[in-house]
Amino acid sequence: MNWSHWIRQSHRWLALAFTAGFIVNAFVAMRGAEAAFWVYLLVLVPLFLLLPTGLYLFVLPLAVRWRRRGEV
Ligand code: HEM
């Protein structure tokens, strides 16, 4: 299994989920009503998962470079 591929795909779909949750939150905020707790979770849960997958994607090219340098 190619982990990098699946982590990139997850990051991509989580970004969509986060954006959709953000839009829901923006509309609730514009109505001036206090949001139910689960409405906040619509953004917090994807964001919480975007962080480790994003950090993995960030380190990936660096790790490849470090490994190549070790080969020489
Ligand atoms: C929370 C911290 C986040 C970190 C550390 C992070 C980091 C990264 C990194 C390093 C990449 C790879 C860039 C590349 O290969 O050139 C990436 C790709 C991407 N990020 Fe994030 N990101 C974060 C949050 C977000 C958020 C909030 C969104 C959008 C709502 C987002 C959307 C995307 C998308 C759409 C891609 C391209 C994925 C693909 O199709 O290859 N990221 N991110």
Tab-separated table of C-alpha atoms and ligand atoms in Angstrom:
chain	number	residue	atom	x	y	z
A	1	MET	CA	0.000	0.000	0.000
A	2	ASN	CA	1.263	3.465	-0.900
A	3	TRP	CA	0.874	5.497	2.299
A	4	SER	CA	1.857	8.828	0.762
A	5	HIS	CA	-0.886	8.482	-1.834
A	6	TRP	CA	-3.571	7.734	0.771
A	7	ILE	CA	-2.437	10.506	3.093
A	8	ARG	CA	-2.534	13.025	0.199
A	9	GLN	CA	-6.023	11.808	-0.790
A	10	SER	CA	-7.199	12.065	2.839
A	11	HIS	CA	-5.792	15.594	3.099
A	12	ARG	CA	-7.621	16.556	-0.108
A	13	TRP	CA	-11.011	15.192	1.049
A	14	LEU	CA	-10.562	16.602	4.550
A	15	ALA	CA	-9.940	20.017	2.974
A	16	LEU	CA	-13.323	19.742	1.216
A	17	ALA	CA	-15.050	18.655	4.453
A	18	PHE	CA	-13.391	21.520	6.330
A	19	THR	CA	-14.505	24.061	3.700
A	20	ALA	CA	-18.107	22.768	3.789
A	21	GLY	CA	-18.087	22.934	7.619
A	22	PHE	CA	-16.650	26.435	7.479
A	23	ILE	CA	-19.480	27.596	5.186
A	24	VAL	CA	-22.101	26.105	7.563
A	25	ASN	CA	-20.425	27.890	10.490
A	26	ALA	CA	-20.328	31.181	8.567
A	27	PHE	CA	-24.075	31.012	7.839
A	28	VAL	CA	-24.897	30.170	11.480
A	29	ALA	CA	-22.719	33.103	12.606
A	30	MET	CA	-24.393	35.470	10.114
A	31	ARG	CA	-27.820	34.574	11.536
A	32	GLY	CA	-26.476	35.828	14.860
A	33	ALA	CA	-27.504	32.628	16.632
A	34	GLU	CA	-25.214	30.760	18.970
A	35	ALA	CA	-24.179	27.547	17.223
A	36	ALA	CA	-24.810	24.100	18.687
A	37	PHE	CA	-21.632	22.293	19.784
A	38	TRP	CA	-21.735	19.833	16.845
A	39	VAL	CA	-21.634	22.778	14.389
A	40	TYR	CA	-18.193	23.712	15.755
A	41	LEU	CA	-17.132	20.078	15.405
A	42	LEU	CA	-17.823	20.316	11.638
A	43	VAL	CA	-14.684	22.469	11.351
A	44	LEU	CA	-12.676	21.313	14.349
A	45	VAL	CA	-12.620	17.591	13.491
A	46	PRO	CA	-11.398	18.028	9.849
A	47	LEU	CA	-8.911	20.712	10.928
A	48	PHE	CA	-7.566	18.448	13.666
A	49	LEU	CA	-6.989	15.708	11.026
A	50	LEU	CA	-5.636	18.161	8.405
A	51	LEU	CA	-2.787	19.094	10.728
A	52	PRO	CA	-1.020	15.674	10.991
A	53	THR	CA	-1.715	14.766	7.330
A	54	GLY	CA	-0.481	18.221	6.214
A	55	LEU	CA	2.651	17.972	8.351
A	56	TYR	CA	3.322	14.547	6.818
A	57	LEU	CA	3.015	16.041	3.308
A	58	PHE	CA	5.353	18.835	4.373
A	59	VAL	CA	8.053	16.499	5.697
A	60	LEU	CA	7.739	13.965	2.823
A	61	PRO	CA	9.975	15.738	0.223
A	62	LEU	CA	12.466	16.642	2.941
A	63	ALA	CA	12.623	13.016	4.104
A	64	VAL	CA	13.272	11.878	0.502
A	65	ARG	CA	16.150	14.403	0.289
A	66	TRP	CA	17.623	13.255	3.628
A	67	ARG	CA	17.432	9.615	2.528
A	68	ARG	CA	19.110	10.392	-0.840
A	69	ARG	CA	21.918	12.266	0.928
A	70	GLY	CA	22.474	9.221	3.142
A	71	GLU	CA	22.862	6.963	0.073
A	72	VAL	CA	25.910	8.805	-1.327
B	1	HEM	C1	-3.615	22.410	9.345
B	1	HEM	C2	-2.460	22.536	8.817
B	1	HEM	C3	-2.110	22.194	7.388
B	1	HEM	C4	-0.878	21.821	6.967
B	1	HEM	C5	0.373	21.669	7.833
B	1	HEM	C6	-0.952	21.597	5.534
B	1	HEM	C7	0.118	21.223	4.727
B	1	HEM	C8	0.029	20.869	3.401
B	1	HEM	C9	1.141	20.423	2.579
B	1	HEM	C10	2.586	20.343	3.024
B	1	HEM	C11	0.656	20.121	1.367
B	1	HEM	C12	1.437	19.556	0.156
B	1	HEM	C13	1.812	20.700	-0.775
B	1	HEM	C14	2.566	20.183	-1.992
B	1	HEM	O1	2.738	18.964	-2.163
B	1	HEM	O2	2.981	21.024	-2.801
B	1	HEM	C15	-0.776	20.382	1.382
B	1	HEM	C16	-1.628	20.195	0.314
B	1	HEM	C17	-2.928	20.585	0.303
B	1	HEM	N1	-3.618	21.193	1.331
B	1	HEM	FE1	-2.952	21.452	3.220
B	1	HEM	N2	-2.230	21.836	5.103
B	1	HEM	C18	-2.976	22.211	6.198
B	1	HEM	C19	-4.307	22.572	6.192
B	1	HEM	C20	-5.078	22.671	5.054
B	1	HEM	C21	-6.394	23.278	4.985
B	1	HEM	C22	-7.112	23.958	6.172
B	1	HEM	C23	-6.825	23.145	3.704
B	1	HEM	C24	-8.075	23.613	3.025
B	1	HEM	C25	-9.210	23.880	3.632
B	1	HEM	C26	-5.797	22.433	2.970
B	1	HEM	C27	-5.884	22.077	1.632
B	1	HEM	C28	-4.905	21.439	0.915
B	1	HEM	C29	-5.069	20.936	-0.440
B	1	HEM	C30	-6.359	20.986	-1.288
B	1	HEM	C31	-3.834	20.396	-0.816
B	1	HEM	C32	-3.481	19.721	-2.158
B	1	HEM	C33	-3.666	18.206	-1.952
B	1	HEM	C34	-3.477	17.466	-3.272
B	1	HEM	O3	-4.455	17.302	-3.957
B	1	HEM	O4	-2.359	17.069	-3.578
B	1	HEM	N3	-4.745	22.163	3.819
B	1	HEM	N4	-1.132	20.834	2.632
